[in-house]
Coordinates of C-alpha atoms in Angstrom, one line a residue:
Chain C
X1 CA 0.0 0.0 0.0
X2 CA 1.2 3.4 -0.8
X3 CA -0.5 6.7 -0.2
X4 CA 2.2 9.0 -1.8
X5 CA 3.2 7.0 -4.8
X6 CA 3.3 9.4 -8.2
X7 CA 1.9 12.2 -5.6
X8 CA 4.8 15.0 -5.1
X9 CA 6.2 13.8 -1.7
X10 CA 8.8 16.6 -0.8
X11 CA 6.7 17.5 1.8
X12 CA 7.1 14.0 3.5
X13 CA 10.1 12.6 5.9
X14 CA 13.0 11.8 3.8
X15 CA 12.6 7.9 5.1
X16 CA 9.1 7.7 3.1
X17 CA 10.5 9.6 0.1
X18 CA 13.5 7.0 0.1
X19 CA 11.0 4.1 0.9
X20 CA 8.6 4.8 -1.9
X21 CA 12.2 5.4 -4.7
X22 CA 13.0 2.2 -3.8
X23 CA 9.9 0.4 -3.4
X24 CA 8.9 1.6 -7.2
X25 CA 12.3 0.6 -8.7
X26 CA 11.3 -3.5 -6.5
X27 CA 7.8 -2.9 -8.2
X28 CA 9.1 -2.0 -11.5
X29 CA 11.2 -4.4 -11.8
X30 CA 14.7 -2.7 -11.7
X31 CA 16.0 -5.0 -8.8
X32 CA 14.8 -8.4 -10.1
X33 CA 13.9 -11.2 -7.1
X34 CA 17.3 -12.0 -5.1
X35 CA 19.2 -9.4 -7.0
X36 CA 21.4 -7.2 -4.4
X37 CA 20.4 -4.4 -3.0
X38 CA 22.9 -1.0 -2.8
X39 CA 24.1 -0.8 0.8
X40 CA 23.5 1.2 3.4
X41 CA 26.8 3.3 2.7
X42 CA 25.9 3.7 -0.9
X43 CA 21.9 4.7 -0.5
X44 CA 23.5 7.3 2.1
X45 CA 25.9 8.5 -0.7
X46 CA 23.4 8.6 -3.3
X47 CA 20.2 10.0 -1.7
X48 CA 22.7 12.3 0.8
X49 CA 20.7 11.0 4.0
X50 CA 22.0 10.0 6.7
X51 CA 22.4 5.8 7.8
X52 CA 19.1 6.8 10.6
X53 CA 17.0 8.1 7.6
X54 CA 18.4 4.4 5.1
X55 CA 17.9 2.1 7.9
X56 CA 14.5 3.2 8.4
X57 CA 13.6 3.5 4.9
X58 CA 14.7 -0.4 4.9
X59 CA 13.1 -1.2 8.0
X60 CA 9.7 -0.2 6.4
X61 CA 10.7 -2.4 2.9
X62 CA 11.7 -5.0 4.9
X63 CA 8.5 -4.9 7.1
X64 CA 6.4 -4.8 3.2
X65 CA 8.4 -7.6 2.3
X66 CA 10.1 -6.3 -0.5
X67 CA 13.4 -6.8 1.0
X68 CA 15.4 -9.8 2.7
X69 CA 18.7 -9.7 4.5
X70 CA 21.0 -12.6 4.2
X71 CA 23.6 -12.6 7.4
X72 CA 26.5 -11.2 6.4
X73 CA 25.8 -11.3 2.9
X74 CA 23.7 -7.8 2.7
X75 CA 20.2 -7.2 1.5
X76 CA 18.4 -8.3 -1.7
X77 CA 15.1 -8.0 -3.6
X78 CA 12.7 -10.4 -1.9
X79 CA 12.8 -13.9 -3.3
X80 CA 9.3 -14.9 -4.8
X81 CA 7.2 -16.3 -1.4
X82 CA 6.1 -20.0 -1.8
X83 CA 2.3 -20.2 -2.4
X84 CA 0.2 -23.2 -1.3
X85 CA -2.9 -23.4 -3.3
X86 CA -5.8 -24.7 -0.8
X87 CA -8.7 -25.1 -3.3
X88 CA -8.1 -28.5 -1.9
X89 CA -7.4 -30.2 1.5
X90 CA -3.6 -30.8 1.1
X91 CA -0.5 -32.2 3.2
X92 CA 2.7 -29.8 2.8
X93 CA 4.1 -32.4 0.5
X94 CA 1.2 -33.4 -1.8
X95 CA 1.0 -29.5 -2.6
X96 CA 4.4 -28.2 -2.8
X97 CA 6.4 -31.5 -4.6
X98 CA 4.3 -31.4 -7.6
X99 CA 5.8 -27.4 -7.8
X100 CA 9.4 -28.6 -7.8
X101 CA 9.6 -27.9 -3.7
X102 CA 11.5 -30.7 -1.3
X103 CA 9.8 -30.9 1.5
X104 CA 10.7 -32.8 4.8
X105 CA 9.7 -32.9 8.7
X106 CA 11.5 -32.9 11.8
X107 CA 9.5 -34.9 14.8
X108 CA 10.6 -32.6 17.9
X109 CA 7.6 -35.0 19.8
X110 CA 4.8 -37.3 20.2
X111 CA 3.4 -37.8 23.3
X112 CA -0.4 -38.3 24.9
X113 CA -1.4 -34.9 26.4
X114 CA -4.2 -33.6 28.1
X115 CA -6.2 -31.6 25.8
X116 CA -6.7 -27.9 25.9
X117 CA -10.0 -26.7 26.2
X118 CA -10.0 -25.9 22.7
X119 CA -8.5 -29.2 21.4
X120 CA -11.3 -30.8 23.8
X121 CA -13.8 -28.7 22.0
X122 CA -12.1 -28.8 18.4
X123 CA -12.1 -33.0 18.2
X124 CA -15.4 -33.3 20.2
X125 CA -13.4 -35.2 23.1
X126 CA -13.5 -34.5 27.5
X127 CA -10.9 -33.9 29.4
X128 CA -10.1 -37.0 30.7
X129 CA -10.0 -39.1 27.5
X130 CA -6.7 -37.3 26.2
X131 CA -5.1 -36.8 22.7
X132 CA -1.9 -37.5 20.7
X133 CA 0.6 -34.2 20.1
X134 CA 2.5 -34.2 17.6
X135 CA 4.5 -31.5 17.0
X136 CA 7.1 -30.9 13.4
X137 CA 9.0 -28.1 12.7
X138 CA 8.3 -28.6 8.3
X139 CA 11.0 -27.7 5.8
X140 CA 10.9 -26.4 2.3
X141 CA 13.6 -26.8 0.4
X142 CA 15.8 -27.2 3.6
X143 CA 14.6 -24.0 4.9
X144 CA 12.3 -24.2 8.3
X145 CA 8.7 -23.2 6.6
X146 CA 6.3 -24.0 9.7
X147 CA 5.7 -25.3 13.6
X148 CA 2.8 -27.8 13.0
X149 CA 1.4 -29.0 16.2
X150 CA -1.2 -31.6 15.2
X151 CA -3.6 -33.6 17.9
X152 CA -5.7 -36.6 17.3
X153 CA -8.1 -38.6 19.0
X154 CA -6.2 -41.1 21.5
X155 CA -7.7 -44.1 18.9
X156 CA -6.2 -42.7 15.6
X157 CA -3.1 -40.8 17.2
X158 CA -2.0 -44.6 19.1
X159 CA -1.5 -45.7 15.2
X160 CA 0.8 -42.7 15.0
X161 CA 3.4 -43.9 17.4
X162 CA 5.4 -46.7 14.9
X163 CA 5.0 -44.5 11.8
X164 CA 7.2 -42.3 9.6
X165 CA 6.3 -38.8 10.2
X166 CA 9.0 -37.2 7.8
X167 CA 6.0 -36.5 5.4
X168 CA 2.4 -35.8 5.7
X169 CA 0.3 -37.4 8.0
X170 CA -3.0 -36.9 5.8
X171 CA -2.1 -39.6 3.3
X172 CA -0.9 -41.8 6.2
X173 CA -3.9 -41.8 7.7
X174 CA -6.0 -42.6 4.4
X175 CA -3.8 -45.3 3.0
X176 CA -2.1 -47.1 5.9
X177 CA -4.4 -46.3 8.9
X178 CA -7.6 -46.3 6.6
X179 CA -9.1 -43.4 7.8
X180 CA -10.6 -41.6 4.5
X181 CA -10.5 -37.7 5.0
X182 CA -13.4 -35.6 4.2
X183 CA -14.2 -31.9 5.0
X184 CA -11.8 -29.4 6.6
X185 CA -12.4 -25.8 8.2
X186 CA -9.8 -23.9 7.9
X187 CA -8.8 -20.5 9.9
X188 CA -6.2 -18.2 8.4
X189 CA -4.7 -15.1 11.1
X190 CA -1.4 -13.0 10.9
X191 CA 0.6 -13.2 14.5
X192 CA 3.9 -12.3 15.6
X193 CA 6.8 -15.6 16.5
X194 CA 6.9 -16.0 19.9
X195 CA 10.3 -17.0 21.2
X196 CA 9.5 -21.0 20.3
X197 CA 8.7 -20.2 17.5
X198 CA 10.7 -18.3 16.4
X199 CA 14.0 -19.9 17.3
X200 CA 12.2 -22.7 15.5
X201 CA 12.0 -21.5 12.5
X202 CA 14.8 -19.4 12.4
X203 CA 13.3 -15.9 12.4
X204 CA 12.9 -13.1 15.0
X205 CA 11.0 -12.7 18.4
X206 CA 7.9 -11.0 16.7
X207 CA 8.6 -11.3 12.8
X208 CA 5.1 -11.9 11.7
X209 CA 3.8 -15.2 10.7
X210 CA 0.7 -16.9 9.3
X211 CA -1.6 -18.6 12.0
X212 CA -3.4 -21.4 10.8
X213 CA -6.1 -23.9 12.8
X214 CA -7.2 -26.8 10.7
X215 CA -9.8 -29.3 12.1
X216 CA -10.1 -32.0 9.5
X217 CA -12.8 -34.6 9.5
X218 CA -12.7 -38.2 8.5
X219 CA -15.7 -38.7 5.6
X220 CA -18.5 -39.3 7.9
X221 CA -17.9 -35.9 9.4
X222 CA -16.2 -37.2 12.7
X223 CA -12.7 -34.7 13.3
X224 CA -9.8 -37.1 13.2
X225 CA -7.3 -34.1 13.1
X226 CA -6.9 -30.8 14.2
X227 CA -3.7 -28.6 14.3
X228 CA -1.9 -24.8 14.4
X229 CA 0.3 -24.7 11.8
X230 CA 2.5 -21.7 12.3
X231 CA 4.1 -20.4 8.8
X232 CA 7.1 -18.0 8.2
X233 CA 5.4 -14.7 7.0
X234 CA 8.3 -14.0 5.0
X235 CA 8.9 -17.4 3.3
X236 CA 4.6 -18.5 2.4
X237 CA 1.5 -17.4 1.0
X238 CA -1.7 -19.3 0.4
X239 CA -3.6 -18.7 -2.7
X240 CA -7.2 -20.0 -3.6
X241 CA -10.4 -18.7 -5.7
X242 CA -13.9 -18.0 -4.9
X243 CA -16.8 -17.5 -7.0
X244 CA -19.1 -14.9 -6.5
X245 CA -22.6 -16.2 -5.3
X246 CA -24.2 -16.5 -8.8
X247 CA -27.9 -15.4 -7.1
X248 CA -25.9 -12.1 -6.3
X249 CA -25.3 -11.1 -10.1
X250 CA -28.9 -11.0 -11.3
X251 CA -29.1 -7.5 -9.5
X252 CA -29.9 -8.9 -6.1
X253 CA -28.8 -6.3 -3.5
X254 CA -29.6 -8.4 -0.6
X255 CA -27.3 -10.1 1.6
X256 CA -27.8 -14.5 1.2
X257 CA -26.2 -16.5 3.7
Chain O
X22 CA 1.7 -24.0 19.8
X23 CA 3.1 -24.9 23.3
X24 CA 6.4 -27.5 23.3
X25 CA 6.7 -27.1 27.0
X26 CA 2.7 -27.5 28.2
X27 CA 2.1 -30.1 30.4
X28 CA 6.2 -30.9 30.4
X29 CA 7.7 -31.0 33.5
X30 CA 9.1 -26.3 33.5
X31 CA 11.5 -26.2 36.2
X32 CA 15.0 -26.2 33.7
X33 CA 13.1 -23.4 31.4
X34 CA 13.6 -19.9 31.8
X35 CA 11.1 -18.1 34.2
X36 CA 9.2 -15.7 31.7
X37 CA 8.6 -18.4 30.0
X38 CA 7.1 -20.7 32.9
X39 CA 5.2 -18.0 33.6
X40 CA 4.1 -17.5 30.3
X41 CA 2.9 -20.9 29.8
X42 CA 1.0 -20.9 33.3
X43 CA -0.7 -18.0 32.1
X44 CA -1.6 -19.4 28.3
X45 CA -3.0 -22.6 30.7
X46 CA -5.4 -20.6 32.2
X47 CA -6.9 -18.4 29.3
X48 CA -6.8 -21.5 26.8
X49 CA -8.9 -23.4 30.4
X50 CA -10.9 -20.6 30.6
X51 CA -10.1 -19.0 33.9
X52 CA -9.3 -16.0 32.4
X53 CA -12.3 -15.8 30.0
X54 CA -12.6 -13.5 26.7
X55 CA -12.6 -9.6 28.2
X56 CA -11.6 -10.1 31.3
X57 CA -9.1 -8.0 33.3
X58 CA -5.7 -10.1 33.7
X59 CA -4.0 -9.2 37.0
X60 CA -1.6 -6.1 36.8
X61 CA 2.2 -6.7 36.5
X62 CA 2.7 -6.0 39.7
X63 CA 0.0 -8.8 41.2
X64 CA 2.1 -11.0 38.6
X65 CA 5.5 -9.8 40.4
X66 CA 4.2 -10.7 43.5
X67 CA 2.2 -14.0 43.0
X68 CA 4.9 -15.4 40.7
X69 CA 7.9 -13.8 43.1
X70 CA 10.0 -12.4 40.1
X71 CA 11.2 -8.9 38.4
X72 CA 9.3 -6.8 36.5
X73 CA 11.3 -7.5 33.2
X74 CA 10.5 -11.1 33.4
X75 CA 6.6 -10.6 34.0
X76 CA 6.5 -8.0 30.9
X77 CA 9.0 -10.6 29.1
X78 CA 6.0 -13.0 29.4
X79 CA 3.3 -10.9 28.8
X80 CA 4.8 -9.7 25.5
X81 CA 5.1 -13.1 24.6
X82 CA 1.1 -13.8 25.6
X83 CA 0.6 -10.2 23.1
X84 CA 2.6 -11.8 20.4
X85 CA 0.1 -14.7 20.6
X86 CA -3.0 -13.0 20.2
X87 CA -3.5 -14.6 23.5
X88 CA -3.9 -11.0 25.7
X89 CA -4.5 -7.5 24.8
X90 CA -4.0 -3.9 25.6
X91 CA -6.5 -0.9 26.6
X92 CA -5.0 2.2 27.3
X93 CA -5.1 3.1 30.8
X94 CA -7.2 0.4 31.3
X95 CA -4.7 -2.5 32.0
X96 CA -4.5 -6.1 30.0
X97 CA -7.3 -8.4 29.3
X98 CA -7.8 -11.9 28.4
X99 CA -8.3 -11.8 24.2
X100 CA -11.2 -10.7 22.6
X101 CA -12.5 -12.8 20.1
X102 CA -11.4 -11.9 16.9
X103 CA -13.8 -11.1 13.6
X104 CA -14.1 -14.2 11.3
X105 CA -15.0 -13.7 8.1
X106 CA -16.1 -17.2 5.8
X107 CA -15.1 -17.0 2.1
X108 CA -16.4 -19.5 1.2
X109 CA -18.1 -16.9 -1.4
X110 CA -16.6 -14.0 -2.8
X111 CA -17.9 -10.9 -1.0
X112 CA -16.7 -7.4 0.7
X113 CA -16.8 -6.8 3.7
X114 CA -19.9 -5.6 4.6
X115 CA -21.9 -7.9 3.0
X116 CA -19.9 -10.5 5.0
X117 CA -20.0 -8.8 8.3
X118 CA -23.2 -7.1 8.5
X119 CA -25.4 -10.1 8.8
X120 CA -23.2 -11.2 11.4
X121 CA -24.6 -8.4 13.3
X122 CA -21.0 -6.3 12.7
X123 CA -21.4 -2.5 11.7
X124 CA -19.2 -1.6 9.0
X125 CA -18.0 1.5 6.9
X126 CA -15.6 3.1 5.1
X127 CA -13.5 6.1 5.1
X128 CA -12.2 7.5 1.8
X129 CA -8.8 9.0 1.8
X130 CA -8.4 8.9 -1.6
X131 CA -9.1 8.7 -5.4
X132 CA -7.5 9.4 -8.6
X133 CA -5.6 8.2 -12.0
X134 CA -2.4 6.8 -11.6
X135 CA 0.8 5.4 -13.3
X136 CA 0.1 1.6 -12.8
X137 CA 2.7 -0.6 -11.0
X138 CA 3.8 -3.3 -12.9
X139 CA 2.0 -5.2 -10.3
X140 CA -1.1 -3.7 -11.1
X141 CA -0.7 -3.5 -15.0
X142 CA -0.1 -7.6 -15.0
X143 CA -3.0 -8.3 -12.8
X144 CA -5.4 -6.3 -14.4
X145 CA -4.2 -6.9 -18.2
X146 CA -3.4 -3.1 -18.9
X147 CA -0.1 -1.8 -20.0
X148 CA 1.8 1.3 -18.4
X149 CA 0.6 4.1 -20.6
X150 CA -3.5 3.5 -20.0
X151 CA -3.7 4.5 -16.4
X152 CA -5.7 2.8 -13.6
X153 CA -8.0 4.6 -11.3
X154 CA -7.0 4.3 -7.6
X155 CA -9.0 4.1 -3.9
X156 CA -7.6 4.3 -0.9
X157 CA -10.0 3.2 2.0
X158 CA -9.9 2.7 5.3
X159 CA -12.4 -0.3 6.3
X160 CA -14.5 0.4 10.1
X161 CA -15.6 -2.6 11.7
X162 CA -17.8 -1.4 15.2
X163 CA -15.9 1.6 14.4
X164 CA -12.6 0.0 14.6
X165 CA -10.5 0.5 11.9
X166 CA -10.2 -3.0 10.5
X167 CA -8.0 -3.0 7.3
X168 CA -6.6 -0.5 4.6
X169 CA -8.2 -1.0 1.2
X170 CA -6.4 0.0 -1.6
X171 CA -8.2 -1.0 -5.1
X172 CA -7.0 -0.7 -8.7
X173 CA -9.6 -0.3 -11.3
X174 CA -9.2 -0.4 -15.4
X175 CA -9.9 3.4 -16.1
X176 CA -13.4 2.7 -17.9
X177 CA -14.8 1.1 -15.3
X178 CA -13.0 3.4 -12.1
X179 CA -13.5 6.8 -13.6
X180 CA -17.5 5.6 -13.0
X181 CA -16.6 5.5 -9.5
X182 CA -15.7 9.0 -8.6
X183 CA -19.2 10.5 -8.8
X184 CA -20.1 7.4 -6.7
X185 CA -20.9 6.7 -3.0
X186 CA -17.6 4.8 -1.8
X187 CA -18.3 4.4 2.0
X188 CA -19.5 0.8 1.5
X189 CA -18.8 -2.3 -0.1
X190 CA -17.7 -1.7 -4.5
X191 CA -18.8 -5.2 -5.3
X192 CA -22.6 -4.3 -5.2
X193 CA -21.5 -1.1 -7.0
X194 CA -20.7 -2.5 -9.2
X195 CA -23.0 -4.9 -10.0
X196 CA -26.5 -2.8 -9.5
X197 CA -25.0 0.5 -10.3
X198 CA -22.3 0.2 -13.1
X199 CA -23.8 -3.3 -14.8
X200 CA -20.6 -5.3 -14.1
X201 CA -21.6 -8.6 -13.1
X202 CA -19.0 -10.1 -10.8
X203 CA -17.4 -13.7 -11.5
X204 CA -14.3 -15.8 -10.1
X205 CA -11.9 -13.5 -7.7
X206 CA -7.9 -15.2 -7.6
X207 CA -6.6 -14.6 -3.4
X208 CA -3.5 -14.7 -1.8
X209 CA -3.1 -14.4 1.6
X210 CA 0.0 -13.6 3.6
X211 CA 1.4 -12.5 7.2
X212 CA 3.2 -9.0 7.4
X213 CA 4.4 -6.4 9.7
X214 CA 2.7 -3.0 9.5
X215 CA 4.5 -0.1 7.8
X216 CA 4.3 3.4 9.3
X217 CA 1.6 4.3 6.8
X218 CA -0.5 1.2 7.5
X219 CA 0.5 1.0 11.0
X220 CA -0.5 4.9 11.8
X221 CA -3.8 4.0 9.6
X222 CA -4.8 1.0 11.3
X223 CA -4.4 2.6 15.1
X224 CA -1.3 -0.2 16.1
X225 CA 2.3 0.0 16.2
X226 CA 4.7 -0.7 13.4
X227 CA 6.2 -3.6 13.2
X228 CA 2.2 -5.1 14.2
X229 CA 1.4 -8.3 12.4
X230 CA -1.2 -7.8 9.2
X231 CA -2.9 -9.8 7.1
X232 CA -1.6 -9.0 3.9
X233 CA -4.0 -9.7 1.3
X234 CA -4.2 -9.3 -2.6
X235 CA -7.6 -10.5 -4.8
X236 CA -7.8 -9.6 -8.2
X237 CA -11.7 -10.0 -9.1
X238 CA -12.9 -10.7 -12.9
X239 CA -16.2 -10.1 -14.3
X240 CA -18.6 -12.7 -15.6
X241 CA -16.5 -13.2 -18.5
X242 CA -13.4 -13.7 -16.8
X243 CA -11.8 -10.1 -17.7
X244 CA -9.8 -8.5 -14.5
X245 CA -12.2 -5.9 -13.3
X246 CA -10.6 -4.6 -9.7
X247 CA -7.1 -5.7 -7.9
X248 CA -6.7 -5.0 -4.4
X249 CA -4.2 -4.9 -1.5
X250 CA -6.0 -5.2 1.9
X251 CA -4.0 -5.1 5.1
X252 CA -5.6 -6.2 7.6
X253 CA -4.9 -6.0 11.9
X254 CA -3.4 -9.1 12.7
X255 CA -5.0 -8.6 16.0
X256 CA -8.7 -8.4 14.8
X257 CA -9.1 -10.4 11.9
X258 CA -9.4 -13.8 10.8
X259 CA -10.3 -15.4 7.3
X260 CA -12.1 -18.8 7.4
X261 CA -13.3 -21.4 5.2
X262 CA -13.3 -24.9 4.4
X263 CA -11.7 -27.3 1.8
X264 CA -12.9 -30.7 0.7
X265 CA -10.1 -33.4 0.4
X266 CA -10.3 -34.2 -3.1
X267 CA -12.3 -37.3 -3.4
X268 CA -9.7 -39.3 -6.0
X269 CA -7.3 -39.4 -2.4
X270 CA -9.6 -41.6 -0.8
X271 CA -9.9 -44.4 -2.5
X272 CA -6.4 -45.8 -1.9
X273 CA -4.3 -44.3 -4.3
X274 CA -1.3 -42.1 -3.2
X275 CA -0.5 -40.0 -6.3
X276 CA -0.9 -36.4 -6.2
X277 CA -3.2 -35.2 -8.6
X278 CA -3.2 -31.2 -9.8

């Protein structure tokens, strides 16, 4: 979003006026995706600010995403951000291999628990019955994409504790436990990394990240499956389409639920 | 997600013990949605440690969505955010006012403008035609909610200057301008908050957002209006549901695009 683009802008802070040069050049395509950005020194030199004014100017592209810093190696044009398309109910895997993507898992646990309240609530289950954690950090490429702590009624999650859980679990349970999966609600929320979190995927106390809860039912309706996936802001991007309700176009004002 | 719940605490740090104690008891529902969480100084005292570490854990709790903030007021157990289904394509009042939500929208902004190349791809236009522009800021109970800013070809946005734009443009255009709506392509995304956005939306910068971009067609399948709606991280969340596709559950592993 940009207010002052094309508008005259001397009247605003030099940081905004740098931002928005630079932000237009990402846009237009002067720096491509991953190509190297000038350095601090040399922004200084050729906009005459000083490195207060640049940093902040890059704090605010960094914070739009346009930017990425790579430790010691200086800032670049932001690489292109994975997108996961969700027009169906997909494991990691099934949606990002067929897009050239590796994907992997690392199993940090899996342990009966007693549930939250809103597990309890989530998989239809009391207190005292318990569930199976499971909780993966999930890699892209090698590169820490999400925290995915998953729980499971005690009956299906038991099945869980002799398996493979380097890949997905949805087409474990459909072709070696036999659950078939049906319907999934999904919720979609942007949070900042607490320090877990963070340190687990490799990002900063409070660098923003997509929040997702995911309660998947088996295909009688019964919730096998429900998890909080928490994805790097900076590194994925879901994608899907929606139709407009066809009764809305015939001139219909009214609101149909 | 919680690695340490339930796990015997004593070896982690104390903001975090605390932290988790804390989580326990809003996610149980002793603290329920609204109400007042004790003051850092009852957490000092009933917990025995510095100041530093009770804010350490409560910033943690903030960065969670799990607690908020009223100025002057103290800090209170979550509210619950605003879900919105899109299941269907629809703005935001029509999705929020049956749900007994007021809405509205403040206009800071319209006028022709030099496409981004961003813009010219998405809505099939090439640098020299011009788009028309809207900036909006999106009320929801009269909390600003999101920051609208909408690209339209210039045949069909120059129509919208003598127009009221203080509520939803899909109606618009449908009853008003004749431009029957179709299929909408989303992408969703976790951000931080620039200083425009952030100043805009009433939250600090740095403030997670739900970065979102939906390029809507007509009937016909011609781009008709590309957006960029950023959305408070702390307010917002986007639901819906997916179907597994039914060729996974019969057995066969392969994924299928």
């Amino acid at each position: 979003m940009s207010l002052q683009r094309n508008q005259d802008m001397s009247h605003q802070p030099l940081y905004l006026q740098i931002k928005e040069a630079l932000k237009k050049q990402i846009l237009d395509g002067d720096y491509a995706p991953f190509e190297r950005m000038p350095s601090e020194s040399q922004l200084m030199k050729s906009f005459d600010v000083s490195r207060i004014t640049v940093r902040q100017s890059l704090r605010d592209l960094h914070a739009e995403g346009l930017i990425f810093t790579s430790q010691g190696k200086g800032t670049f044009a932001s690489k292109p951000k994975a997108m996961q398309d969700v027009q169906h109910l997909e494991g990691l895997s099934e949606a990002m291999t067929p897009k050239g993507y590796e994907t992997s898992a690392r199993l940090l646990s899996i342990r009966e628990v007693k549930p939250s309240k809103d597990v309890q609530e989530n998989l239809n289950i009391n207190g005292k019955e318990g569930a199976i954690e499971v909780v993966r950090v999930r890699y892209l490429n090698r590169e820490p994409i999400s925290v995915d702590t998953s729980y499971f009624p005690i009956a299906v999650g038991q099945k869980l504790f002799a398996r493979d859980l380097s890949g997905d679990i949805f087409p474990l349970l459909e072709n070696e436990l036999r659950v078939p999966l049906g319907r999934a609600d999904v919720s979609l929320e942007a949070r900042s990394a607490d320090s877990d979190t963070a340190k687990l995927l490799d990002i900063n106390v409070g660098s923003p990240i997509m929040w997702v809860q995911r309660l998947t039912h088996d295909s009688s309706g019964k919730p096998v499956d429900y998890e909080y996936l928490a994805f790097r802001g900076d590194a994925y991007k879901y994608r899907f389409q929606i139709e407009r309700d066809p009764s809305r176009n015939s001139g219909f004002n009214e609101v149909i639920k």
